[in-house]
Coordinates of C-alpha atoms and ligand atoms in Angstrom, one line a residue:
M14 CA -0.2 -0.4 26.4
E15 CA -3.5 1.1 25.6
L16 CA -4.1 2.2 22.1
R17 CA -5.8 5.6 22.3
P18 CA -7.8 7.1 19.5
I19 CA -6.0 9.5 17.1
K20 CA -6.9 12.2 14.6
I21 CA -5.6 12.3 11.1
G22 CA -6.8 15.8 9.5
K23 CA -10.4 16.2 10.5
H24 CA -10.8 11.9 10.8
T25 CA -10.7 10.5 14.3
L26 CA -9.6 6.6 13.9
K27 CA -10.8 4.5 17.1
Y28 CA -7.3 3.1 17.1
P29 CA -4.0 4.0 15.8
I30 CA -3.6 1.4 13.1
I31 CA -3.5 2.1 9.4
Q32 CA -4.0 -1.2 6.9
G33 CA -1.4 -0.2 4.6
G34 CA -3.0 -0.1 0.9
M35 CA -2.3 -3.1 -1.2
G36 CA -2.5 -3.1 -5.2
V37 CA -3.4 -4.7 -7.5
G38 CA -6.5 -5.8 -5.5
I39 CA -5.3 -7.1 -2.6
S40 CA -6.9 -4.5 -0.2
W41 CA -10.3 -3.7 -2.0
S42 CA -13.8 -3.3 -0.5
S43 CA -13.9 -6.6 1.5
L44 CA -10.8 -5.9 3.6
A45 CA -10.8 -1.9 3.6
G46 CA -14.3 -2.1 4.8
S47 CA -13.8 -4.7 7.4
V48 CA -10.6 -3.0 9.1
S49 CA -12.5 0.7 9.2
R50 CA -15.2 -1.2 10.7
E51 CA -13.1 -2.8 13.3
G52 CA -11.9 0.9 14.6
A53 CA -8.4 1.0 12.3
L54 CA -8.3 2.8 9.3
G55 CA -9.1 0.5 5.9
V56 CA -7.4 1.5 2.7
I57 CA -8.4 0.8 -0.6
S58 CA -5.6 0.8 -2.9
A59 CA -7.3 2.5 -6.0
I60 CA -4.7 1.6 -8.5
G61 CA -5.4 -1.1 -11.0
T62 CA -9.1 -1.1 -10.2
G63 CA -10.3 -2.2 -13.8
Y64 CA -10.0 -5.7 -12.6
Y65 CA -12.5 -5.3 -9.9
K66 CA -15.3 -7.8 -10.3
N67 CA -13.8 -9.6 -12.9
R68 CA -13.3 -6.4 -15.2
Q69 CA -16.5 -5.8 -15.8
F70 CA -16.5 -1.8 -15.6
V71 CA -13.8 -1.7 -18.3
T72 CA -14.7 -1.1 -21.7
N73 CA -11.9 -1.2 -23.7
S74 CA -9.5 -4.5 -23.6
Q75 CA -6.8 -5.5 -25.6
F76 CA -5.3 -9.4 -25.2
G77 CA -7.9 -9.4 -22.2
R78 CA -6.3 -6.3 -20.6
P79 CA -7.7 -3.3 -19.7
A80 CA -6.3 -0.9 -22.8
T81 CA -4.9 2.5 -21.4
A82 CA -4.1 3.7 -17.6
K83 CA -7.9 5.1 -17.8
E84 CA -9.4 1.8 -18.2
F85 CA -6.9 0.1 -15.9
H86 CA -7.0 2.6 -13.2
N87 CA -10.7 2.6 -13.6
R88 CA -13.0 5.4 -12.4
E89 CA -16.3 3.6 -12.4
A90 CA -14.7 0.5 -10.2
T91 CA -13.2 3.1 -7.8
F92 CA -16.8 4.1 -7.0
Q93 CA -17.9 0.7 -6.8
L94 CA -15.2 -0.3 -4.3
F95 CA -16.0 2.9 -2.3
K96 CA -19.9 1.8 -2.3
D97 CA -19.0 -1.9 -1.3
A98 CA -16.8 -1.1 1.5
R99 CA -19.0 1.8 2.9
A100 CA -21.7 -0.9 3.1
I101 CA -19.3 -2.6 5.3
C102 CA -18.2 0.0 7.8
G103 CA -20.7 3.1 7.1
D104 CA -19.2 6.1 7.8
A105 CA -16.2 5.0 9.7
P106 CA -13.0 6.9 8.3
L107 CA -11.8 4.8 5.2
G108 CA -8.8 5.6 3.2
A109 CA -7.4 4.9 -0.6
N110 CA -3.4 4.5 -1.3
I111 CA -2.5 5.6 -4.6
L112 CA 1.2 5.2 -5.9
H113 CA 2.7 8.4 -6.9
A114 CA 4.3 6.6 -9.8
I115 CA 1.2 5.9 -11.5
N116 CA 0.0 7.1 -14.9
D117 CA -2.9 9.7 -14.4
Y118 CA -1.9 10.2 -10.4
D119 CA -3.8 13.6 -10.4
R120 CA -7.1 12.2 -12.3
V121 CA -7.2 8.9 -10.2
L122 CA -6.5 11.1 -6.8
R123 CA -9.7 12.9 -7.6
D124 CA -11.7 9.9 -8.6
A125 CA -10.7 8.8 -5.1
C126 CA -11.9 11.8 -3.5
E127 CA -15.1 12.2 -5.2
A128 CA -15.8 8.2 -4.6
G129 CA -15.6 9.0 -0.8
A130 CA -12.1 8.5 0.7
D131 CA -11.3 10.4 3.8
V132 CA -7.9 10.2 3.5
I133 CA -5.5 9.5 1.3
I134 CA -1.8 7.9 1.2
T135 CA 0.6 7.9 -1.2
G136 CA 3.9 6.5 -1.8
A137 CA 6.6 5.5 -4.5
G138 CA 7.7 8.9 -5.4
L139 CA 7.7 12.5 -3.5
P140 CA 3.5 13.8 -3.9
M141 CA 4.9 17.5 -4.2
N142 CA 1.6 18.4 -5.9
M143 CA -0.9 16.3 -3.9
P144 CA -2.9 19.4 -2.2
E145 CA -3.1 20.6 -5.7
Y146 CA -5.1 17.6 -6.8
A147 CA -7.2 17.1 -3.4
A148 CA -8.0 21.0 -3.7
D149 CA -11.6 20.8 -4.2
F150 CA -12.0 17.9 -1.1
P151 CA -10.8 20.1 1.9
D152 CA -12.1 17.1 4.3
V153 CA -9.9 14.7 2.8
A154 CA -6.7 14.1 4.6
L155 CA -3.4 13.8 2.7
A156 CA -0.6 11.4 3.8
P157 CA 2.7 11.1 2.1
I158 CA 4.6 7.9 2.5
V159 CA 8.7 8.8 3.3
S160 CA 11.6 6.7 4.0
S161 CA 13.8 9.5 5.4
P162 CA 13.7 12.8 7.4
K163 CA 14.6 14.4 4.2
A164 CA 12.1 13.4 1.9
L165 CA 9.8 14.9 4.6
R166 CA 11.6 17.7 4.4
L167 CA 11.2 18.3 0.7
I168 CA 7.3 17.6 0.6
A169 CA 6.4 19.8 3.7
K170 CA 8.4 22.8 2.1
R171 CA 6.8 22.3 -0.9
W172 CA 3.4 22.1 0.5
E173 CA 3.7 25.2 2.9
Q174 CA 5.2 27.2 -0.1
R175 CA 2.8 26.4 -2.3
Y176 CA -0.5 25.5 -0.8
K177 CA -0.1 26.7 2.8
R178 CA -0.6 23.1 4.0
I179 CA 0.9 20.5 5.7
P180 CA 0.7 16.6 5.7
D181 CA -2.3 15.4 8.1
A182 CA -0.1 12.4 8.9
I183 CA 3.0 10.7 7.4
V184 CA 3.7 6.8 7.0
L185 CA 7.3 5.9 7.5
E186 CA 8.1 2.7 5.5
G187 CA 11.2 0.9 6.8
P188 CA 13.0 -1.6 4.3
L189 CA 11.0 -4.6 5.6
S190 CA 7.9 -3.7 4.2
G191 CA 5.9 -5.4 1.2
G192 CA 5.8 -4.7 -2.5
H193 CA 8.2 -1.4 -3.6
Q194 CA 10.5 0.0 -1.2
G195 CA 12.1 3.5 -0.8
F196 CA 15.5 2.3 -0.5
T197 CA 18.2 0.7 -2.6
Y198 CA 19.3 -2.8 -2.4
D199 CA 22.3 -2.3 -0.2
Q200 CA 20.4 0.0 1.9
C201 CA 17.6 -2.6 2.7
V202 CA 20.1 -5.0 4.3
D203 CA 22.2 -1.8 6.2
P204 CA 20.9 -1.4 10.0
V205 CA 21.5 2.0 9.2
Y206 CA 18.2 2.1 7.5
A207 CA 16.2 0.1 10.0
L208 CA 12.9 1.3 10.6
E209 CA 13.9 1.4 14.7
N210 CA 17.1 3.6 13.3
L211 CA 14.6 6.2 11.4
I212 CA 11.7 6.3 13.5
K213 CA 13.8 9.4 15.7
P214 CA 14.8 11.3 13.0
V215 CA 11.5 11.1 11.2
V216 CA 9.2 12.0 14.4
E217 CA 12.0 15.1 15.3
E218 CA 11.6 16.5 11.8
A219 CA 7.6 16.3 11.7
K220 CA 7.9 18.1 14.8
T221 CA 9.7 21.0 13.5
I222 CA 6.6 21.4 10.9
G223 CA 4.0 21.1 13.2
E224 CA 1.8 18.3 14.9
I225 CA 1.8 15.8 12.5
P226 CA 1.3 12.1 13.6
V227 CA 3.6 9.7 12.5
F228 CA 2.9 6.0 11.5
A229 CA 5.6 3.6 11.2
A230 CA 5.4 0.5 8.9
G231 CA 7.5 -2.3 7.7
G232 CA 7.6 -6.0 9.5
I233 CA 5.1 -4.8 12.3
W234 CA 3.4 -7.9 13.4
T235 CA 2.3 -8.0 17.0
H236 CA 0.9 -5.8 19.8
D237 CA 4.5 -5.6 21.3
D238 CA 5.9 -4.3 17.8
I239 CA 3.0 -1.6 17.9
K240 CA 4.0 -1.0 21.7
K241 CA 8.0 -0.9 20.6
F242 CA 7.6 1.7 17.7
M243 CA 5.2 3.9 19.5
E244 CA 7.6 3.9 22.5
L245 CA 10.2 4.9 19.9
G246 CA 7.9 7.9 19.2
A247 CA 5.6 6.9 16.3
S248 CA 2.0 7.9 17.0
G249 CA 0.6 4.9 15.1
V250 CA 1.6 1.9 12.6
Q251 CA 0.7 1.1 9.3
M252 CA 0.5 -2.9 8.6
G253 CA 0.3 -4.6 5.1
T254 CA 1.2 -8.2 5.1
R255 CA -0.6 -9.4 8.1
F256 CA -3.9 -8.4 7.0
I257 CA -3.5 -10.6 3.8
G258 CA -3.6 -13.2 6.5
T259 CA -7.5 -12.6 7.1
I260 CA -10.7 -14.2 5.7
E261 CA -12.1 -10.9 4.7
C262 CA -8.5 -10.0 2.6
D263 CA -10.0 -9.6 -1.4
V264 CA -7.3 -11.8 -3.0
P265 CA -8.3 -15.8 -3.6
D266 CA -7.3 -18.6 -1.5
V267 CA -4.0 -19.1 -4.0
Y268 CA -2.6 -16.0 -2.5
K269 CA -3.2 -16.8 1.0
N270 CA -2.2 -20.3 0.7
L271 CA 1.2 -19.3 -0.9
L272 CA 2.4 -17.2 2.1
I273 CA 0.6 -19.9 4.5
S274 CA 3.2 -22.3 2.9
C275 CA 6.1 -20.2 1.9
K276 CA 9.4 -20.3 4.1
E277 CA 11.4 -17.3 5.0
S278 CA 13.7 -18.2 2.6
Q279 CA 11.6 -17.9 0.0
I280 CA 10.8 -14.1 0.4
E281 CA 13.1 -12.0 -1.5
L282 CA 13.9 -8.6 -3.2
F283 CA 13.5 -8.5 -7.1
H284 CA 13.9 -5.7 -9.6
S285 CA 10.7 -3.8 -10.6
P286 CA 9.8 -1.4 -13.7
V287 CA 8.6 1.1 -11.1
G288 CA 12.4 1.7 -10.6
Y289 CA 12.6 0.6 -7.0
P290 CA 13.5 -2.9 -5.3
A291 CA 10.5 -5.0 -4.9
R292 CA 9.5 -7.6 -2.5
G293 CA 7.7 -10.7 -3.0
V294 CA 7.3 -14.8 -3.1
R295 CA 10.3 -16.2 -4.8
T296 CA 7.8 -18.6 -7.1
K297 CA 8.8 -20.7 -10.0
F298 CA 7.6 -18.2 -12.1
I299 CA 10.6 -15.3 -10.7
E300 CA 13.1 -18.5 -10.6
D301 CA 12.0 -18.9 -14.5
M302 CA 12.0 -15.2 -15.3
S303 CA 15.5 -14.7 -13.7
A304 CA 16.8 -17.6 -15.9
G305 CA 15.5 -15.5 -18.9
K306 CA 12.3 -17.7 -19.8
T307 CA 10.1 -14.1 -19.9
L308 CA 6.5 -13.8 -20.9
P309 CA 5.8 -11.1 -23.8
I310 CA 5.6 -7.7 -22.6
K311 CA 2.7 -6.0 -24.6
C312 CA 2.1 -2.7 -22.2
V313 CA -1.5 -2.7 -22.6
S314 CA -2.1 -0.7 -19.4
N315 CA 0.3 1.7 -19.6
C316 CA 0.1 1.6 -15.9
V317 CA 3.2 3.5 -14.3
A318 CA 5.1 6.4 -15.8
P319 CA 8.6 5.3 -14.9
C320 CA 8.2 2.0 -16.6
K321 CA 8.0 4.4 -20.2
S322 CA 5.1 2.3 -21.9
G323 CA 7.0 -1.0 -21.5
E324 CA 10.7 0.1 -21.5
E325 CA 11.7 -0.8 -18.1
A326 CA 9.4 -3.7 -18.1
R327 CA 11.4 -5.2 -20.8
K328 CA 14.4 -4.6 -18.9
V329 CA 13.5 -6.1 -15.8
G330 CA 11.7 -8.9 -17.6
Y331 CA 8.0 -8.7 -16.8
C332 CA 4.9 -5.9 -16.8
I333 CA 4.1 -5.2 -13.4
A334 CA 0.4 -4.7 -14.4
D335 CA 0.0 -7.7 -15.8
R336 CA 1.7 -10.1 -13.3
L337 CA -0.1 -8.5 -10.5
S338 CA -3.5 -8.8 -12.0
D339 CA -2.5 -12.5 -12.7
A340 CA -1.7 -12.7 -9.0
V341 CA -5.0 -11.2 -7.7
E342 CA -6.8 -13.5 -10.1
G343 CA -5.4 -16.3 -8.7
K344 CA -2.9 -17.6 -11.5
L345 CA -0.3 -18.9 -9.2
D346 CA 1.8 -19.7 -12.9
T347 CA 2.1 -16.2 -14.1
G348 CA 1.4 -14.0 -11.0
I349 CA 3.9 -12.0 -8.9
F350 CA 3.1 -12.2 -5.5
F351 CA 4.3 -9.3 -3.4
T352 CA 4.6 -9.9 0.6
G353 CA 6.4 -8.1 3.6
S354 CA 9.2 -9.9 5.0
N355 CA 7.1 -11.7 7.6
G356 CA 4.8 -12.9 4.9
H357 CA 6.3 -16.9 6.4
R358 CA 4.7 -15.9 9.9
I359 CA 0.8 -16.5 8.7
D360 CA 0.0 -19.8 9.4
R361 CA -3.7 -19.5 9.3
L362 CA -6.3 -17.2 8.4
L363 CA -8.2 -15.0 11.2
S364 CA -11.3 -12.7 10.6
V365 CA -10.1 -9.2 10.8
K366 CA -12.0 -9.0 14.1
E367 CA -9.8 -11.4 15.6
L368 CA -6.3 -10.0 13.9
M369 CA -7.7 -6.5 15.5
T370 CA -8.1 -7.9 19.0
K371 CA -4.8 -9.4 18.9
L372 CA -3.3 -6.2 17.6
V373 CA -5.2 -3.8 20.2
Y374 CA -5.0 -6.4 23.2
G375 CA -2.1 -8.5 22.7
E376 CA -1.9 -12.4 21.2
D377 CA -3.3 -13.8 24.5
K378 CA -6.4 -11.9 24.9
Ligands
FMN409 C1 1.2 -7.1 -1.3 C2 1.5 -5.8 -1.2 C3 1.0 -5.0 -1.8 C4 1.5 -3.7 -1.6 N1 1.0 -2.9 -2.4 C5 1.3 -1.2 -2.1 C6 0.5 -0.4 -2.6 O1 0.1 -0.3 -3.9 N2 1.2 0.9 -2.2 C7 1.6 1.3 -1.5 O2 1.9 2.4 -0.7 N3 1.9 0.2 -0.6 C8 1.8 -1.0 -0.7 N4 2.2 -2.3 -0.1 C9 2.9 -1.5 1.1 C10 2.0 -1.7 2.4 O3 1.3 -0.8 2.4 C11 2.8 -1.6 3.8 O4 2.9 -0.3 4.5 C12 4.2 -2.3 4.1 O5 3.9 -3.6 3.3 C13 3.8 -2.5 5.5 O6 4.9 -3.6 5.7 P1 4.0 -4.9 6.3 O7 3.7 -5.7 5.1 O8 5.6 -5.7 6.9 O9 3.1 -4.9 7.3 C14 2.2 -3.2 -0.4 C15 2.4 -4.5 0.4 C16 2.1 -5.8 0.3 C17 2.6 -6.8 1.1

């Protein structure tokens, strides 16, 4: 199948592939810049940016961590991330991913727009007020992540009523994706909620609203997978995990090697203080935690609203800001390493260019 250019709002992607935003620190300037340079949409994760470049933009720390959401989701670091990515991709379309569940969501969204994002993608909650926060940036395309036609309906209804605007694109994320899920544990393993079964109703719903491209996400790995979901009605795909297996991905080798060595049976869902099940690698740290051996939870960064300043973290046994940032700093003993259900399929690192050639033309080209 020939992959053709696609428009998201005012921006045209050469290929209908979005590299999913991966926080903390997984899709930063190197990965996102390289993906955009190769004609897909590179997406910078704009959360936890205080950890960029060894926390050099953080002016207020406690226990070695960025103190407060303002320092954790750091404006100056976000600007530097975009500058560094632009040095790689020039003026090719470049996106930002911002979880709706974070504290300071509105401010972080404005920061990303000001820093030069062309597309903002938001999941982990229904971004009902997204157009309000982006009102000063009419060229920035807005793309919510949904997991059901109902969620799309609710968002679109509110946006039309309040802002006379419809989403510029939709990412439909199924239950094989990495990190946080838009489903309960039971739904994640129920075939009713498989991406293959969600795509048609969501595409139908999108058609009733307007001309909205739907990007399917979760477990997509090869050109044939892309073809399959586009034949089922998607306009394109969003892929996360496979991009971790690239030379340019921003995480240290510890993270990449963990995925290269991990087995399918080691990838599982666990609780998260964000309030959704999250998928990652079962490391010794996860085993210890499940056995009740937890680390102190201080809530220095106050990162996500549903955690209620550490209340949920204490319930599930870990602070998500501290554990994800330890992963991105290569700390195997205390990090939590998110992955999609296909993480075990990474067997060696490819350049983004090589990977894009495989995705666009098929594995053998
Ligand atoms: C390590 C990791 C971190 C992620 N972090 C985020 C995030 O911060 N925000 C978000 O919207 N999605 C996040 N995701 C989801 C991806 O953007 C993507 O939609 C999803 O992983 C697609 O499934 P795949 O990994 O099987 O390709 C993350 C995924 C992974 C693997």
